[in-house]
């Protein structure tokens, strides 16, 4: 039985899981994350949820091959509907998808989060959609992490129940990441600013409509406020 070797990205997600947790990993195509967590003795047990048949079968076979079938239940289900009342799930992980899709999964299945204490999500892009969902649904950020692996930058958001509000900049870049402003954060947002600047200059040549004016204002507002943040 081989021990799972996780990517840096999934190792970072794993680092936010508390000892003894019962985890639902949603979108678990190989069930690598829950398998690692079981092998390391970090979690009691897990559900690995997957909506597509092929990856679901891959996850089931992998769990069997790694000898962790007694601790990991693999379910073919859409989003949080993989979680059942008796599972006792207290932690949900959703990694490797777009932020809007993660926010949709959270919104559609939020009734299944009643007993969940911690959400650990790793959007590949558009983390803002998750922060906005969190604020509207009484979840607050308790930690954030940014990392770079194989040339790609990833954010991890750790949420627990709580009532909070964030300003527009915090929603966009993350309050914890903004407070830290490390070199990866700077690299990410310098890249975004240069892309927005290119988009803005191409929009300058387009015929003006109310939507276009709106879009341009939003882009220049973001460029200005982030520019100030990165100056400091
Ligand atoms: N979580 C793993 C990781 O981070 O490496 C796998 C990421 S993979 C790119 C995304 C997986 O999520 C795919 O296997 C996809 O089928 C699954 N997925 C997408 N939408 C889903 C949903 N609504 N419910 C469950 N799984 C979903």
Short mmCIF file of C-alpha atoms and ligand atoms in Angstrom, two decimals:
data_model
loop_
_atom_site.label_atom_id
_atom_site.label_comp_id
_atom_site.label_asym_id
_atom_site.label_seq_id
_atom_site.Cartn_x
_atom_site.Cartn_y
_atom_site.Cartn_z
CA UNK A 1 0.00 0.00 0.00
CA UNK A 2 1.62 3.26 -1.13
CA UNK A 3 1.50 6.51 0.75
CA UNK A 4 -0.05 9.38 -1.17
CA UNK A 5 2.32 12.18 -2.15
CA UNK A 6 0.27 15.34 -2.40
CA UNK A 7 0.98 18.42 -4.53
CA UNK A 8 2.10 21.55 -2.63
CA UNK A 9 -1.38 22.97 -3.29
CA UNK A 10 -3.24 20.07 -1.68
CA UNK A 11 -0.67 19.87 1.14
CA UNK A 12 -1.50 23.50 1.89
CA UNK A 13 -5.24 22.66 1.97
CA UNK A 14 -4.47 19.70 4.27
CA UNK A 15 -2.53 21.96 6.65
CA UNK A 16 -5.77 23.77 7.59
CA UNK A 17 -7.59 20.62 8.70
CA UNK A 18 -7.79 20.11 12.43
CA UNK A 19 -6.74 16.86 14.09
CA UNK A 20 -9.65 14.41 14.44
CA UNK A 21 -11.86 16.13 11.85
CA UNK A 22 -14.50 14.31 9.83
CA UNK A 23 -14.15 15.61 6.30
CA UNK A 24 -16.21 15.82 3.13
CA UNK A 25 -13.96 16.45 0.13
CA UNK A 26 -16.17 17.65 -2.71
CA UNK A 27 -14.90 17.21 -6.26
CA UNK A 28 -12.57 14.43 -5.19
CA UNK A 29 -11.49 12.92 -8.51
CA UNK A 30 -8.73 10.67 -7.06
CA UNK A 31 -9.65 11.04 -3.39
CA UNK A 32 -5.97 11.90 -2.85
CA UNK A 33 -6.63 14.54 -0.19
CA UNK A 34 -8.82 12.38 2.09
CA UNK A 35 -6.55 9.37 1.52
CA UNK A 36 -3.50 11.38 2.62
CA UNK A 37 -5.39 12.71 5.66
CA UNK A 38 -6.36 9.19 6.72
CA UNK A 39 -2.87 7.78 6.09
CA UNK A 40 -1.33 10.53 8.22
CA UNK A 41 -3.83 9.92 11.04
CA UNK A 42 -5.05 13.51 10.80
CA UNK A 43 -8.77 12.77 10.30
CA UNK A 44 -11.17 10.17 11.70
CA UNK A 45 -12.92 9.47 8.42
CA UNK A 46 -14.11 11.13 5.22
CA UNK A 47 -16.62 11.25 2.43
CA UNK A 48 -15.21 11.83 -1.06
CA UNK A 49 -17.92 13.33 -3.30
CA UNK A 50 -17.68 13.38 -7.08
CA UNK A 51 -20.36 14.28 -9.62
CA UNK A 52 -18.84 12.71 -12.75
CA UNK A 53 -18.90 8.92 -13.14
CA UNK A 54 -15.32 8.50 -14.50
CA UNK A 55 -13.57 10.42 -11.69
CA UNK A 56 -15.95 8.83 -9.14
CA UNK A 57 -14.78 5.37 -10.26
CA UNK A 58 -11.15 6.53 -10.19
CA UNK A 59 -11.65 7.75 -6.61
CA UNK A 60 -13.34 4.49 -5.57
CA UNK A 61 -10.57 2.35 -7.08
CA UNK A 62 -7.88 4.54 -5.53
CA UNK A 63 -9.46 4.34 -2.06
CA UNK A 64 -9.64 0.54 -2.41
CA UNK A 65 -6.03 0.23 -3.65
CA UNK A 66 -4.75 2.33 -0.77
CA UNK A 67 -6.61 0.16 1.76
CA UNK A 68 -8.61 3.03 3.25
CA UNK A 69 -12.14 1.91 2.27
CA UNK A 70 -13.05 1.49 5.96
CA UNK A 71 -12.39 5.21 6.54
CA UNK A 72 -13.39 6.82 3.24
CA UNK A 73 -16.83 6.56 1.61
CA UNK A 74 -16.86 7.61 -2.03
CA UNK A 75 -20.22 8.95 -3.24
CA UNK A 76 -21.47 9.90 -6.70
CA UNK A 77 -23.28 13.12 -5.90
CA UNK A 78 -23.62 16.76 -6.91
CA UNK A 79 -21.75 19.07 -4.55
CA UNK A 80 -22.72 19.06 -0.89
CA UNK A 81 -25.46 16.49 -1.56
CA UNK A 82 -22.67 13.95 -0.97
CA UNK A 83 -23.05 14.76 2.75
CA UNK A 84 -25.58 12.69 4.69
CA UNK A 85 -26.97 13.46 8.16
CA UNK A 86 -25.27 10.48 9.86
CA UNK A 87 -21.81 11.22 8.47
CA UNK A 88 -21.01 13.70 11.24
CA UNK A 89 -19.07 15.87 8.78
CA UNK A 90 -17.50 18.89 10.53
CA UNK A 91 -15.11 20.04 7.79
CA UNK A 92 -15.68 20.50 4.06
CA UNK A 93 -12.91 20.89 1.49
CA UNK A 94 -13.48 21.99 -2.11
CA UNK A 95 -10.33 22.42 -4.17
CA UNK A 96 -9.21 22.87 -7.75
CA UNK A 97 -12.31 24.53 -9.26
CA UNK A 98 -13.29 28.07 -10.18
CA UNK A 99 -14.49 30.35 -7.38
CA UNK A 100 -17.90 30.85 -8.99
CA UNK A 101 -18.47 27.09 -9.20
CA UNK A 102 -17.41 26.65 -5.56
CA UNK A 103 -19.78 29.46 -4.53
CA UNK A 104 -22.61 27.79 -6.49
CA UNK A 105 -21.90 24.44 -4.82
CA UNK A 106 -21.98 26.12 -1.38
CA UNK A 107 -25.19 28.01 -2.17
CA UNK A 108 -27.06 25.03 -3.63
CA UNK A 109 -26.16 22.70 -0.79
CA UNK A 110 -26.03 25.11 2.14
CA UNK A 111 -28.63 23.20 4.14
CA UNK A 112 -26.05 20.38 4.38
CA UNK A 113 -23.65 22.77 6.16
CA UNK A 114 -25.73 22.98 9.33
CA UNK A 115 -23.29 20.94 11.45
CA UNK A 116 -20.16 21.91 9.54
CA UNK A 117 -17.67 24.03 11.51
CA UNK A 118 -14.99 24.73 8.94
CA UNK A 119 -14.85 25.19 5.16
CA UNK A 120 -11.50 25.04 3.39
CA UNK A 121 -11.76 26.09 -0.23
CA UNK A 122 -9.11 26.49 -2.90
CA UNK A 123 -10.45 28.33 -5.95
CA UNK A 124 -8.25 28.37 -9.05
CA UNK A 125 -9.59 31.85 -9.82
CA UNK A 126 -12.25 34.37 -8.75
CA UNK A 127 -11.97 33.84 -4.98
CA UNK A 128 -14.09 37.00 -4.64
CA UNK A 129 -17.23 35.00 -5.47
CA UNK A 130 -16.60 32.82 -2.40
CA UNK A 131 -15.90 35.77 -0.08
CA UNK A 132 -19.16 37.39 -1.24
CA UNK A 133 -21.07 34.14 -0.68
CA UNK A 134 -19.50 33.83 2.79
CA UNK A 135 -20.53 37.32 3.91
CA UNK A 136 -24.12 36.78 2.68
CA UNK A 137 -24.36 33.45 4.48
CA UNK A 138 -22.75 34.25 7.83
CA UNK A 139 -19.39 32.62 7.33
CA UNK A 140 -16.21 34.57 8.09
CA UNK A 141 -12.65 34.13 6.97
CA UNK A 142 -10.39 32.86 9.75
CA UNK A 143 -7.33 32.41 7.56
CA UNK A 144 -6.11 32.70 3.99
CA UNK A 145 -3.04 31.45 2.19
CA UNK A 146 -1.49 32.15 -1.19
CA UNK A 147 1.04 29.87 -2.85
CA UNK A 148 2.71 29.25 -6.16
CA UNK A 149 3.25 25.83 -7.68
CA UNK A 150 4.41 25.01 -11.22
CA UNK A 151 4.06 28.66 -12.20
CA UNK A 152 0.44 28.93 -11.03
CA UNK A 153 -0.77 30.99 -8.09
CA UNK A 154 -3.45 29.55 -5.80
CA UNK A 155 -5.43 30.99 -2.91
CA UNK A 156 -6.82 29.02 0.03
CA UNK A 157 -9.69 30.40 2.09
CA UNK A 158 -10.54 29.02 5.53
CA UNK A 159 -14.02 29.87 6.78
CA UNK A 160 -15.91 29.38 10.01
CA UNK A 161 -19.38 30.53 11.03
CA UNK A 162 -19.55 34.21 11.91
CA UNK A 163 -21.11 37.53 10.96
CA UNK A 164 -18.72 39.97 9.28
CA UNK A 165 -18.47 42.49 6.48
CA UNK A 166 -15.53 43.24 4.19
CA UNK A 167 -14.94 46.27 1.98
CA UNK A 168 -14.65 45.93 -1.82
CA UNK A 169 -10.88 45.62 -1.76
CA UNK A 170 -10.92 42.94 0.94
CA UNK A 171 -13.54 41.00 -1.02
CA UNK A 172 -11.35 41.15 -4.10
CA UNK A 173 -7.94 40.31 -2.65
CA UNK A 174 -8.74 38.78 0.75
CA UNK A 175 -8.39 40.52 4.14
CA UNK A 176 -5.67 38.18 5.48
CA UNK A 177 -3.71 38.22 2.23
CA UNK A 178 -4.01 42.00 2.06
CA UNK A 179 -2.66 42.38 5.60
CA UNK A 180 0.32 40.13 4.76
CA UNK A 181 0.99 41.34 1.19
CA UNK A 182 3.69 38.76 0.56
CA UNK A 183 5.69 38.44 -2.66
CA UNK A 184 3.26 35.95 -4.27
CA UNK A 185 0.34 38.26 -3.52
CA UNK A 186 2.26 41.12 -5.13
CA UNK A 187 3.07 39.01 -8.18
CA UNK A 188 -0.57 37.93 -8.60
CA UNK A 189 -1.98 41.44 -8.44
CA UNK A 190 0.78 43.04 -10.53
CA UNK A 191 -0.15 40.51 -13.25
CA UNK A 192 -3.85 41.31 -12.85
CA UNK A 193 -3.19 45.06 -13.08
CA UNK A 194 -1.26 44.67 -16.31
CA UNK A 195 -4.04 42.50 -17.81
CA UNK A 196 -6.73 44.98 -16.71
CA UNK A 197 -4.69 47.83 -18.20
CA UNK A 198 -4.58 46.03 -21.56
CA UNK A 199 -8.33 45.33 -21.43
CA UNK A 200 -9.00 48.95 -20.53
CA UNK A 201 -6.98 50.28 -23.46
CA UNK A 202 -8.81 47.98 -25.90
CA UNK A 203 -12.17 49.10 -24.41
CA UNK A 204 -11.18 52.74 -25.04
CA UNK A 205 -11.45 51.99 -28.78
CA UNK A 206 -14.91 50.38 -28.55
CA UNK A 207 -18.26 52.14 -29.07
CA UNK A 208 -19.52 53.47 -25.74
CA UNK A 209 -22.55 51.83 -24.15
CA UNK A 210 -23.72 52.19 -20.51
CA UNK A 211 -22.35 48.68 -19.78
CA UNK A 212 -19.00 49.59 -21.28
CA UNK A 213 -18.78 52.77 -19.23
CA UNK A 214 -19.56 50.72 -16.13
CA UNK A 215 -16.93 48.12 -16.98
CA UNK A 216 -14.29 50.78 -17.63
CA UNK A 217 -15.06 52.53 -14.34
CA UNK A 218 -14.81 49.24 -12.48
CA UNK A 219 -11.49 48.36 -14.14
CA UNK A 220 -9.92 51.76 -13.53
CA UNK A 221 -11.18 51.74 -9.93
CA UNK A 222 -9.57 48.35 -9.35
CA UNK A 223 -6.32 49.39 -11.04
CA UNK A 224 -6.13 52.52 -8.91
CA UNK A 225 -6.94 50.94 -5.54
CA UNK A 226 -4.69 47.93 -6.09
CA UNK A 227 -1.92 50.14 -7.43
CA UNK A 228 -1.99 52.07 -4.15
CA UNK A 229 -1.92 48.83 -2.13
CA UNK A 230 1.12 47.55 -4.03
CA UNK A 231 2.98 50.87 -3.69
CA UNK A 232 3.16 50.48 0.07
N1 LIG B 1 -10.20 18.36 -5.71
C1 LIG B 1 -9.19 17.80 -6.60
C2 LIG B 1 -7.97 18.66 -6.61
O1 LIG B 1 -8.02 19.78 -6.10
O2 LIG B 1 -6.95 18.22 -7.16
C3 LIG B 1 -9.76 17.62 -7.99
C4 LIG B 1 -9.94 18.88 -8.76
S1 LIG B 1 -10.67 18.55 -10.34
C5 LIG B 1 -9.97 19.79 -11.32
C6 LIG B 1 -12.34 19.06 -10.07
C7 LIG B 1 -13.25 17.89 -9.82
O3 LIG B 1 -14.47 18.39 -9.29
C8 LIG B 1 -13.58 17.13 -11.07
O4 LIG B 1 -13.34 15.77 -10.88
C9 LIG B 1 -15.06 17.40 -11.28
O5 LIG B 1 -15.76 16.33 -11.86
C10 LIG B 1 -15.53 17.67 -9.85
N2 LIG B 1 -16.74 18.48 -9.73
C11 LIG B 1 -17.10 19.56 -10.45
N3 LIG B 1 -18.31 20.02 -10.05
C12 LIG B 1 -18.71 19.19 -9.05
C13 LIG B 1 -19.88 19.13 -8.25
N4 LIG B 1 -20.88 19.99 -8.41
N5 LIG B 1 -19.97 18.15 -7.32
C14 LIG B 1 -18.97 17.26 -7.16
N6 LIG B 1 -17.85 17.26 -7.91
C15 LIG B 1 -17.72 18.22 -8.84
#
